[in-house]
């Protein structure tokens, strides 16, 4: 008997009104948006191909190698899509540079978890400077509100299950290679902070009493 497979609504690339950033060129952003769209398309394509295999209600022995490979790629493509959305979403033109010392909930959360905002920033920026291809991500543990910074290799290795990504920095070389040399990653990281939309990060915090 054939299973009825409900049509899955494809993901659509989001639009980001980002340009005129400090130290991250429009050329880089335009190239990066295209790359992001590739992750959205691949996520849809993987979903379709897996649905196709499932259409007859089973995964045949001979389908297993292809099914396994497609399934293993889900984490790469999904995280490639979602992390780029979070990254673009925490940048803005004319950003203030630092979160407001008096009113920023994000700043307070860093102070509760790292002793000081500056120490949190040192940790986050240093993770961004690690060798390799991936992301620096500040996560919040929704169970106790605590922030911790993590290195994520590629897009999917090192994400913490159930933690909320609060602040996301792409440190794949494509994020800065049109503007800086490979050895100048620290300049890109400075530019990232100069354009950081602290309020966007703040809105991702879940408000738990630690
Ligand atoms: Fe990227």
Short mmCIF file of C-alpha atoms and ligand atoms in Angstrom, two decimals:
data_model
loop_
_atom_site.label_atom_id
_atom_site.label_comp_id
_atom_site.label_asym_id
_atom_site.label_seq_id
_atom_site.Cartn_x
_atom_site.Cartn_y
_atom_site.Cartn_z
CA UNK A 1 0.00 0.00 0.00
CA UNK A 2 1.29 3.44 -0.89
CA UNK A 3 1.57 6.04 1.80
CA UNK A 4 0.13 9.43 1.03
CA UNK A 5 3.05 11.82 1.32
CA UNK A 6 1.83 15.29 2.15
CA UNK A 7 3.46 17.95 0.00
CA UNK A 8 6.15 19.71 2.00
CA UNK A 9 6.15 23.47 1.73
CA UNK A 10 9.62 24.47 0.57
CA UNK A 11 11.74 26.93 2.51
CA UNK A 12 12.09 30.30 0.84
CA UNK A 13 15.28 32.36 1.16
CA UNK A 14 14.75 35.31 3.48
CA UNK A 15 15.54 38.83 2.35
CA UNK A 16 18.01 40.84 4.38
CA UNK A 17 18.14 44.60 3.93
CA UNK A 18 21.86 44.71 4.63
CA UNK A 19 24.30 47.03 2.91
CA UNK A 20 26.74 49.76 3.76
CA UNK A 21 28.24 47.87 6.68
CA UNK A 22 31.53 48.88 8.26
CA UNK A 23 34.40 46.73 6.99
CA UNK A 24 32.17 44.12 5.29
CA UNK A 25 31.62 45.14 1.69
CA UNK A 26 28.37 44.98 -0.25
CA UNK A 27 30.18 42.70 -2.68
CA UNK A 28 30.84 40.24 0.13
CA UNK A 29 27.25 40.47 1.33
CA UNK A 30 25.80 39.89 -2.14
CA UNK A 31 28.02 36.86 -2.68
CA UNK A 32 27.13 35.62 0.80
CA UNK A 33 23.37 35.97 0.21
CA UNK A 34 23.72 33.83 -2.93
CA UNK A 35 25.64 31.22 -0.99
CA UNK A 36 22.93 31.22 1.68
CA UNK A 37 20.28 30.68 -1.00
CA UNK A 38 22.22 27.59 -2.03
CA UNK A 39 21.69 26.14 1.46
CA UNK A 40 17.97 26.88 1.29
CA UNK A 41 17.75 25.18 -2.09
CA UNK A 42 19.77 22.17 -0.98
CA UNK A 43 17.64 21.80 2.16
CA UNK A 44 14.55 21.68 -0.06
CA UNK A 45 16.19 19.30 -2.50
CA UNK A 46 17.28 16.86 0.23
CA UNK A 47 13.80 16.95 1.72
CA UNK A 48 12.27 16.15 -1.68
CA UNK A 49 14.70 13.33 -2.43
CA UNK A 50 14.13 11.69 0.95
CA UNK A 51 10.36 12.04 0.48
CA UNK A 52 10.74 10.37 -2.90
CA UNK A 53 12.49 7.37 -1.30
CA UNK A 54 9.76 7.18 1.36
CA UNK A 55 6.97 7.40 -1.20
CA UNK A 56 6.40 3.63 -1.32
CA UNK A 57 6.30 3.48 2.48
CA UNK A 58 9.65 1.80 3.03
CA UNK A 59 13.38 2.20 2.57
CA UNK A 60 14.56 -0.71 0.43
CA UNK A 61 17.91 -2.36 1.03
CA UNK A 62 19.22 -0.98 -2.26
CA UNK A 63 17.99 2.50 -1.37
CA UNK A 64 19.80 2.49 1.96
CA UNK A 65 23.20 3.90 0.78
CA UNK A 66 21.59 6.89 -0.98
CA UNK A 67 19.08 7.36 1.82
CA UNK A 68 21.88 7.34 4.41
CA UNK A 69 23.99 9.85 2.53
CA UNK A 70 21.07 12.21 1.99
CA UNK A 71 20.07 11.95 5.63
CA UNK A 72 23.63 12.59 6.85
CA UNK A 73 23.69 15.79 4.78
CA UNK A 74 20.53 17.13 6.44
CA UNK A 75 22.44 18.57 9.39
CA UNK A 76 24.92 20.31 7.10
CA UNK A 77 22.34 21.91 4.83
CA UNK A 78 19.78 22.77 7.52
CA UNK A 79 22.37 24.37 9.77
CA UNK A 80 23.91 26.11 6.75
CA UNK A 81 20.52 27.69 6.12
CA UNK A 82 19.58 28.53 9.71
CA UNK A 83 22.98 29.78 10.87
CA UNK A 84 23.24 32.16 7.92
CA UNK A 85 19.80 33.54 8.75
CA UNK A 86 20.90 34.12 12.34
CA UNK A 87 24.20 35.64 11.19
CA UNK A 88 22.64 38.14 8.77
CA UNK A 89 19.92 38.77 11.33
CA UNK A 90 22.42 39.91 13.95
CA UNK A 91 24.11 42.48 11.71
CA UNK A 92 22.95 45.98 10.89
CA UNK A 93 24.14 49.19 9.39
CA UNK A 94 24.93 51.92 11.89
CA UNK A 95 25.26 49.55 14.85
CA UNK A 96 26.36 51.12 18.14
CA UNK A 97 29.53 49.01 18.56
CA UNK A 98 28.87 47.99 22.16
CA UNK A 99 25.69 47.03 23.97
CA UNK A 100 24.41 49.73 26.26
CA UNK A 101 25.95 49.25 29.71
CA UNK A 102 22.83 50.34 31.56
CA UNK A 103 20.00 48.73 29.63
CA UNK A 104 21.27 45.71 27.68
CA UNK A 105 19.91 42.35 28.86
CA UNK A 106 22.49 40.64 26.68
CA UNK A 107 25.29 42.50 28.42
CA UNK A 108 23.87 41.54 31.81
CA UNK A 109 23.67 37.91 30.71
CA UNK A 110 27.35 37.96 29.68
CA UNK A 111 28.28 39.44 33.06
CA UNK A 112 26.36 36.72 34.88
CA UNK A 113 28.08 33.98 32.87
CA UNK A 114 31.60 35.35 32.34
CA UNK A 115 32.36 37.77 35.17
CA UNK A 116 32.53 40.65 32.68
CA UNK A 117 31.30 41.61 29.24
CA UNK A 118 34.88 42.14 28.09
CA UNK A 119 35.81 38.61 29.11
CA UNK A 120 32.80 37.23 27.25
CA UNK A 121 33.90 39.21 24.18
CA UNK A 122 37.50 37.97 24.46
CA UNK A 123 36.24 34.39 24.57
CA UNK A 124 33.86 34.85 21.63
CA UNK A 125 36.42 36.67 19.45
CA UNK A 126 39.13 34.13 20.31
CA UNK A 127 36.85 31.27 19.27
CA UNK A 128 36.29 33.14 16.01
CA UNK A 129 40.05 33.19 15.51
CA UNK A 130 40.41 29.43 15.84
CA UNK A 131 41.86 27.67 12.83
CA UNK A 132 39.36 25.84 10.71
CA UNK A 133 36.11 26.40 8.90
CA UNK A 134 33.02 27.10 10.95
CA UNK A 135 31.23 29.43 13.30
CA UNK A 136 31.58 31.14 16.65
CA UNK A 137 28.24 30.95 18.42
CA UNK A 138 27.10 32.28 21.77
CA UNK A 139 24.41 29.95 23.06
CA UNK A 140 22.03 30.29 25.95
CA UNK A 141 21.05 27.30 28.03
CA UNK A 142 17.28 27.77 28.31
CA UNK A 143 17.23 25.76 31.55
CA UNK A 144 19.23 28.30 33.55
CA UNK A 145 19.84 31.28 31.25
CA UNK A 146 23.59 30.80 31.21
CA UNK A 147 25.55 31.86 28.14
CA UNK A 148 28.45 29.87 26.72
CA UNK A 149 30.49 30.40 23.56
CA UNK A 150 31.16 27.51 21.21
CA UNK A 151 33.07 26.61 18.09
CA UNK A 152 30.98 24.87 15.45
CA UNK A 153 32.90 23.07 12.70
CA UNK A 154 31.38 23.27 9.21
CA UNK A 155 27.74 24.02 10.11
CA UNK A 156 26.69 21.12 12.26
CA UNK A 157 29.49 19.81 14.45
CA UNK A 158 29.42 21.31 17.91
CA UNK A 159 25.91 22.74 18.14
CA UNK A 160 24.47 22.01 21.56
CA UNK A 161 21.08 20.27 21.49
CA UNK A 162 18.35 22.44 22.94
CA UNK A 163 20.54 25.50 23.46
CA UNK A 164 19.43 28.76 21.86
CA UNK A 165 21.83 30.46 19.44
CA UNK A 166 21.96 34.09 20.59
CA UNK A 167 24.83 35.54 18.64
CA UNK A 168 26.24 33.95 15.51
CA UNK A 169 29.45 34.78 13.63
CA UNK A 170 30.39 33.13 10.35
CA UNK A 171 34.12 32.50 10.17
CA UNK A 172 34.22 30.54 6.96
CA UNK A 173 36.70 32.33 4.71
CA UNK A 174 33.98 33.26 2.22
CA UNK A 175 32.62 35.62 4.91
CA UNK A 176 35.65 37.90 4.57
CA UNK A 177 38.01 36.84 1.77
CA UNK A 178 36.87 39.55 -0.66
CA UNK A 179 37.68 42.18 1.98
CA UNK A 180 40.63 40.73 3.88
CA UNK A 181 43.50 38.30 3.44
CA UNK A 182 43.12 34.86 5.06
CA UNK A 183 45.58 35.90 7.76
CA UNK A 184 43.50 39.00 8.55
CA UNK A 185 40.58 37.20 10.12
CA UNK A 186 40.92 39.33 13.25
CA UNK A 187 40.13 42.45 11.20
CA UNK A 188 36.95 40.79 9.95
CA UNK A 189 36.05 39.87 13.54
CA UNK A 190 36.48 43.53 14.53
CA UNK A 191 34.23 44.50 11.63
CA UNK A 192 31.66 41.92 12.76
CA UNK A 193 31.51 43.53 16.20
CA UNK A 194 31.30 47.02 14.67
CA UNK A 195 28.14 45.94 12.81
CA UNK A 196 26.59 43.86 15.54
CA UNK A 197 22.89 44.38 16.19
CA UNK A 198 22.91 43.79 19.94
CA UNK A 199 19.17 44.22 20.16
CA UNK A 200 18.64 41.37 17.68
CA UNK A 201 20.78 39.15 19.90
CA UNK A 202 18.86 40.32 22.93
CA UNK A 203 15.54 39.43 21.39
CA UNK A 204 16.74 35.83 21.05
CA UNK A 205 17.34 35.49 24.78
CA UNK A 206 14.81 33.44 26.61
CA UNK A 207 13.99 35.15 29.87
CA UNK A 208 14.64 32.64 32.57
CA UNK A 209 15.61 33.39 36.10
CA UNK A 210 19.06 31.90 36.45
FE1 LIG B 1 28.73 31.79 5.23
#
